[in-house]
């Protein structure tokens, strides 16, 4: 009898997950796209030029950040700190003004230079019409300069707001801030020609742990996902499941 009960629960979860996936457009699974990206990257000249020491440095950084921030970000049930930031075109946008119009999907991402962030934003954008059926709005927060956000919006035709947290005040309120280690800054410059200062501004090498929050009209966090492993993101189907519960 107990086995039958557990089997019913498992099947219900599988069926529910499948139904949510069918409600969303194809190719919105972030994890699958990330796997495909890394498979392609492994064949690139950039990957082939990396030494064992280079790979070890990235693994060291990953382990150190996980140890430093074992439970990053705010949690379900917390009051989402209000904020007002400039969007890509210099207009002030506040969280409280947005929640008056319905639930908000708040995404913290590293910047337009991050391939995984771009995969995430593309997937969320493709899923946006489905999210809107539940009255939801999407807003993204990044430490990059507004002109860099403008480039993303124009290139990918994003209809949602991208806000610049230039002093990391909001990222810190949400307990997501960390400093990129010097050895990673140097490695990214020397190996990939990437200097975050070109995106964030001179001397600004802080980043947010990638995170997604579903915030209801009362400003309460109803679903949350933050992971120091930057390759892991909240899936559109999980966002949709949270919206359906509001």
Short mmCIF file of C-alpha atoms in Angstrom, two decimals, residues 20-227:
data_model
loop_
_atom_site.label_atom_id
_atom_site.label_comp_id
_atom_site.label_asym_id
_atom_site.label_seq_id
_atom_site.Cartn_x
_atom_site.Cartn_y
_atom_site.Cartn_z
CA UNK A 20 4.53 22.44 -17.51
CA UNK A 21 7.18 21.77 -20.12
CA UNK A 22 4.51 21.37 -22.82
CA UNK A 23 3.01 24.73 -21.86
CA UNK A 24 6.35 26.44 -22.58
CA UNK A 25 7.97 26.91 -26.01
CA UNK A 26 10.51 24.37 -27.20
CA UNK A 27 14.20 24.84 -26.46
CA UNK A 28 13.69 26.71 -23.18
CA UNK A 29 15.44 24.10 -21.01
CA UNK A 30 18.46 25.98 -19.72
CA UNK A 31 20.36 22.96 -18.44
CA UNK A 32 20.22 21.20 -21.82
CA UNK A 33 21.43 24.33 -23.62
CA UNK A 34 24.28 24.78 -21.14
CA UNK A 35 25.40 21.19 -21.72
CA UNK A 36 25.35 21.75 -25.47
CA UNK A 37 27.34 24.96 -25.06
CA UNK A 38 30.12 23.29 -23.07
CA UNK A 39 30.26 20.38 -25.50
CA UNK A 40 30.81 22.88 -28.31
CA UNK A 41 33.29 24.88 -26.20
CA UNK A 42 35.42 21.78 -25.64
CA UNK A 43 36.12 21.72 -29.37
CA UNK A 44 37.02 25.41 -29.56
CA UNK A 45 40.51 26.87 -29.89
CA UNK A 46 40.03 28.70 -26.59
CA UNK A 47 39.43 25.42 -24.74
CA UNK A 48 42.35 23.71 -26.46
CA UNK A 49 44.66 26.54 -25.41
CA UNK A 50 43.85 26.06 -21.74
CA UNK A 51 46.41 24.27 -19.58
CA UNK A 52 45.79 21.92 -16.66
CA UNK A 53 46.73 24.82 -14.39
CA UNK A 54 44.07 27.00 -16.02
CA UNK A 55 41.34 24.40 -15.46
CA UNK A 56 42.58 23.85 -11.90
CA UNK A 57 42.32 27.60 -11.21
CA UNK A 58 38.67 27.67 -12.28
CA UNK A 59 37.92 24.61 -10.16
CA UNK A 60 39.68 26.22 -7.19
CA UNK A 61 37.59 29.38 -7.60
CA UNK A 62 34.40 27.32 -7.81
CA UNK A 63 35.24 25.41 -4.61
CA UNK A 64 36.30 28.52 -2.71
CA UNK A 65 33.12 30.41 -3.56
CA UNK A 66 30.93 27.45 -2.60
CA UNK A 67 32.71 27.24 0.76
CA UNK A 68 32.48 31.00 1.32
CA UNK A 69 28.78 31.18 0.39
CA UNK A 70 27.18 27.82 1.25
CA UNK A 71 23.67 29.32 1.32
CA UNK A 72 23.63 32.44 -0.86
CA UNK A 73 20.75 34.82 -1.25
CA UNK A 74 17.42 35.43 0.43
CA UNK A 75 14.86 32.70 1.00
CA UNK A 76 11.22 31.85 0.46
CA UNK A 77 9.07 33.84 2.88
CA UNK A 78 11.53 36.74 3.14
CA UNK A 79 10.40 40.25 2.32
CA UNK A 80 12.07 41.24 -0.95
CA UNK A 81 14.07 44.44 -0.34
CA UNK A 82 12.68 47.27 -2.42
CA UNK A 83 15.02 49.14 -4.75
CA UNK A 84 15.14 51.76 -7.47
CA UNK A 85 17.69 51.43 -10.26
CA UNK A 86 18.30 52.94 -13.68
CA UNK A 87 17.35 50.88 -16.69
CA UNK A 88 19.42 50.69 -19.87
CA UNK A 89 18.05 54.05 -21.05
CA UNK A 90 18.40 56.01 -17.80
CA UNK A 91 14.85 55.63 -16.52
CA UNK A 92 14.25 54.85 -12.83
CA UNK A 93 12.53 51.52 -12.19
CA UNK A 94 11.47 50.35 -8.72
CA UNK A 95 10.51 46.88 -7.55
CA UNK A 96 7.56 48.20 -5.51
CA UNK A 97 6.07 49.89 -8.57
CA UNK A 98 6.32 46.64 -10.50
CA UNK A 99 4.75 44.45 -7.82
CA UNK A 100 1.69 46.72 -7.80
CA UNK A 101 0.96 45.37 -11.27
CA UNK A 102 1.47 41.69 -10.44
CA UNK A 103 4.12 39.14 -9.51
CA UNK A 104 7.71 39.82 -10.51
CA UNK A 105 10.36 37.42 -11.77
CA UNK A 106 13.57 39.02 -10.51
CA UNK A 107 16.78 37.73 -12.07
CA UNK A 108 20.32 38.59 -11.03
CA UNK A 109 22.90 37.86 -13.72
CA UNK A 110 26.60 38.47 -14.18
CA UNK A 111 26.63 40.40 -17.47
CA UNK A 112 26.38 40.30 -21.23
CA UNK A 113 29.87 38.76 -21.42
CA UNK A 114 28.62 35.58 -19.71
CA UNK A 115 27.50 32.89 -22.16
CA UNK A 116 25.42 31.07 -19.55
CA UNK A 117 23.65 34.29 -18.59
CA UNK A 118 22.79 34.84 -22.25
CA UNK A 119 21.39 31.33 -22.52
CA UNK A 120 19.27 32.02 -19.45
CA UNK A 121 17.95 35.36 -20.71
CA UNK A 122 17.11 33.93 -24.12
CA UNK A 123 15.16 31.09 -22.49
CA UNK A 124 13.30 33.45 -20.17
CA UNK A 125 12.47 35.77 -23.03
CA UNK A 126 11.07 32.87 -25.05
CA UNK A 127 9.01 31.84 -22.01
CA UNK A 128 7.78 35.36 -21.27
CA UNK A 129 4.46 35.09 -23.16
CA UNK A 130 3.59 32.07 -21.00
CA UNK A 131 4.63 33.87 -17.81
CA UNK A 132 2.48 36.84 -18.77
CA UNK A 133 -0.59 34.61 -18.82
CA UNK A 134 -0.18 34.53 -15.04
CA UNK A 135 0.29 38.29 -14.79
CA UNK A 136 4.04 38.06 -14.26
CA UNK A 137 6.69 40.62 -15.21
CA UNK A 138 10.36 39.91 -15.80
CA UNK A 139 13.17 42.21 -14.66
CA UNK A 140 16.92 41.55 -14.67
CA UNK A 141 19.58 43.16 -12.47
CA UNK A 142 23.26 43.21 -13.41
CA UNK A 143 26.39 45.11 -12.30
CA UNK A 144 27.23 46.05 -15.87
CA UNK A 145 26.96 49.61 -17.18
CA UNK A 146 23.71 50.71 -18.86
CA UNK A 147 25.34 51.02 -22.30
CA UNK A 148 26.25 47.34 -22.14
CA UNK A 149 22.64 46.51 -21.28
CA UNK A 150 21.51 48.63 -24.20
CA UNK A 151 23.68 46.51 -26.47
CA UNK A 152 21.97 43.35 -25.22
CA UNK A 153 18.47 44.79 -25.57
CA UNK A 154 19.08 45.98 -29.12
CA UNK A 155 20.87 42.80 -30.19
CA UNK A 156 18.31 40.37 -28.75
CA UNK A 157 15.21 42.60 -28.85
CA UNK A 158 14.46 42.07 -25.17
CA UNK A 159 11.13 43.60 -24.08
CA UNK A 160 11.93 43.41 -20.36
CA UNK A 161 13.86 45.81 -18.15
CA UNK A 162 17.58 45.34 -17.51
CA UNK A 163 18.70 47.40 -14.52
CA UNK A 164 22.25 48.40 -13.60
CA UNK A 165 23.34 48.00 -9.96
CA UNK A 166 26.48 50.11 -10.29
CA UNK A 167 27.37 50.23 -6.58
CA UNK A 168 26.25 46.66 -5.81
CA UNK A 169 23.76 47.97 -3.23
CA UNK A 170 20.90 45.75 -4.40
CA UNK A 171 23.10 42.69 -4.96
CA UNK A 172 24.31 43.07 -1.36
CA UNK A 173 20.78 43.51 0.01
CA UNK A 174 19.89 40.18 -1.58
CA UNK A 175 23.06 38.60 -0.11
CA UNK A 176 24.51 37.64 -3.48
CA UNK A 177 27.67 39.75 -3.71
CA UNK A 178 31.19 38.37 -4.06
CA UNK A 179 34.56 39.64 -5.32
CA UNK A 180 36.20 37.88 -8.22
CA UNK A 181 39.67 36.61 -7.10
CA UNK A 182 42.73 38.31 -8.58
CA UNK A 183 43.95 35.06 -10.15
CA UNK A 184 40.67 34.65 -12.04
CA UNK A 185 40.70 38.29 -13.18
CA UNK A 186 44.22 37.75 -14.55
CA UNK A 187 43.34 34.41 -16.16
CA UNK A 188 40.29 35.81 -17.95
CA UNK A 189 42.31 38.75 -19.24
CA UNK A 190 45.26 36.67 -20.42
CA UNK A 191 43.40 33.66 -21.78
CA UNK A 192 40.15 35.13 -23.12
CA UNK A 193 40.90 38.84 -23.44
CA UNK A 194 38.03 39.56 -21.03
CA UNK A 195 38.32 42.46 -18.61
CA UNK A 196 35.18 42.90 -16.51
CA UNK A 197 36.05 46.57 -16.06
CA UNK A 198 35.10 47.02 -19.72
CA UNK A 199 31.57 46.01 -18.72
CA UNK A 200 31.26 47.10 -15.09
CA UNK A 201 33.51 50.15 -14.96
CA UNK A 202 37.06 50.83 -13.79
CA UNK A 203 38.12 48.71 -10.82
CA UNK A 204 34.75 46.99 -10.49
CA UNK A 205 35.27 43.24 -10.30
CA UNK A 206 32.41 42.27 -8.00
CA UNK A 207 29.65 39.97 -9.23
CA UNK A 208 26.32 38.56 -8.04
CA UNK A 209 25.73 34.88 -7.50
CA UNK A 210 23.21 34.16 -10.28
CA UNK A 211 19.76 34.05 -8.71
CA UNK A 212 16.06 34.06 -9.54
CA UNK A 213 13.22 35.15 -7.25
CA UNK A 214 9.46 34.97 -7.72
CA UNK A 215 7.99 37.89 -5.76
CA UNK A 216 4.25 38.28 -5.15
CA UNK A 217 2.21 41.50 -5.12
CA UNK A 218 2.87 41.93 -1.41
CA UNK A 219 6.62 41.87 -1.98
CA UNK A 220 7.13 38.43 -0.47
CA UNK A 221 9.54 35.95 -2.03
CA UNK A 222 7.48 32.91 -3.01
CA UNK A 223 10.18 30.94 -4.83
CA UNK A 224 13.95 31.34 -4.84
CA UNK A 225 17.00 29.86 -6.51
CA UNK A 226 20.64 30.94 -6.07
CA UNK A 227 23.70 28.82 -6.81
#
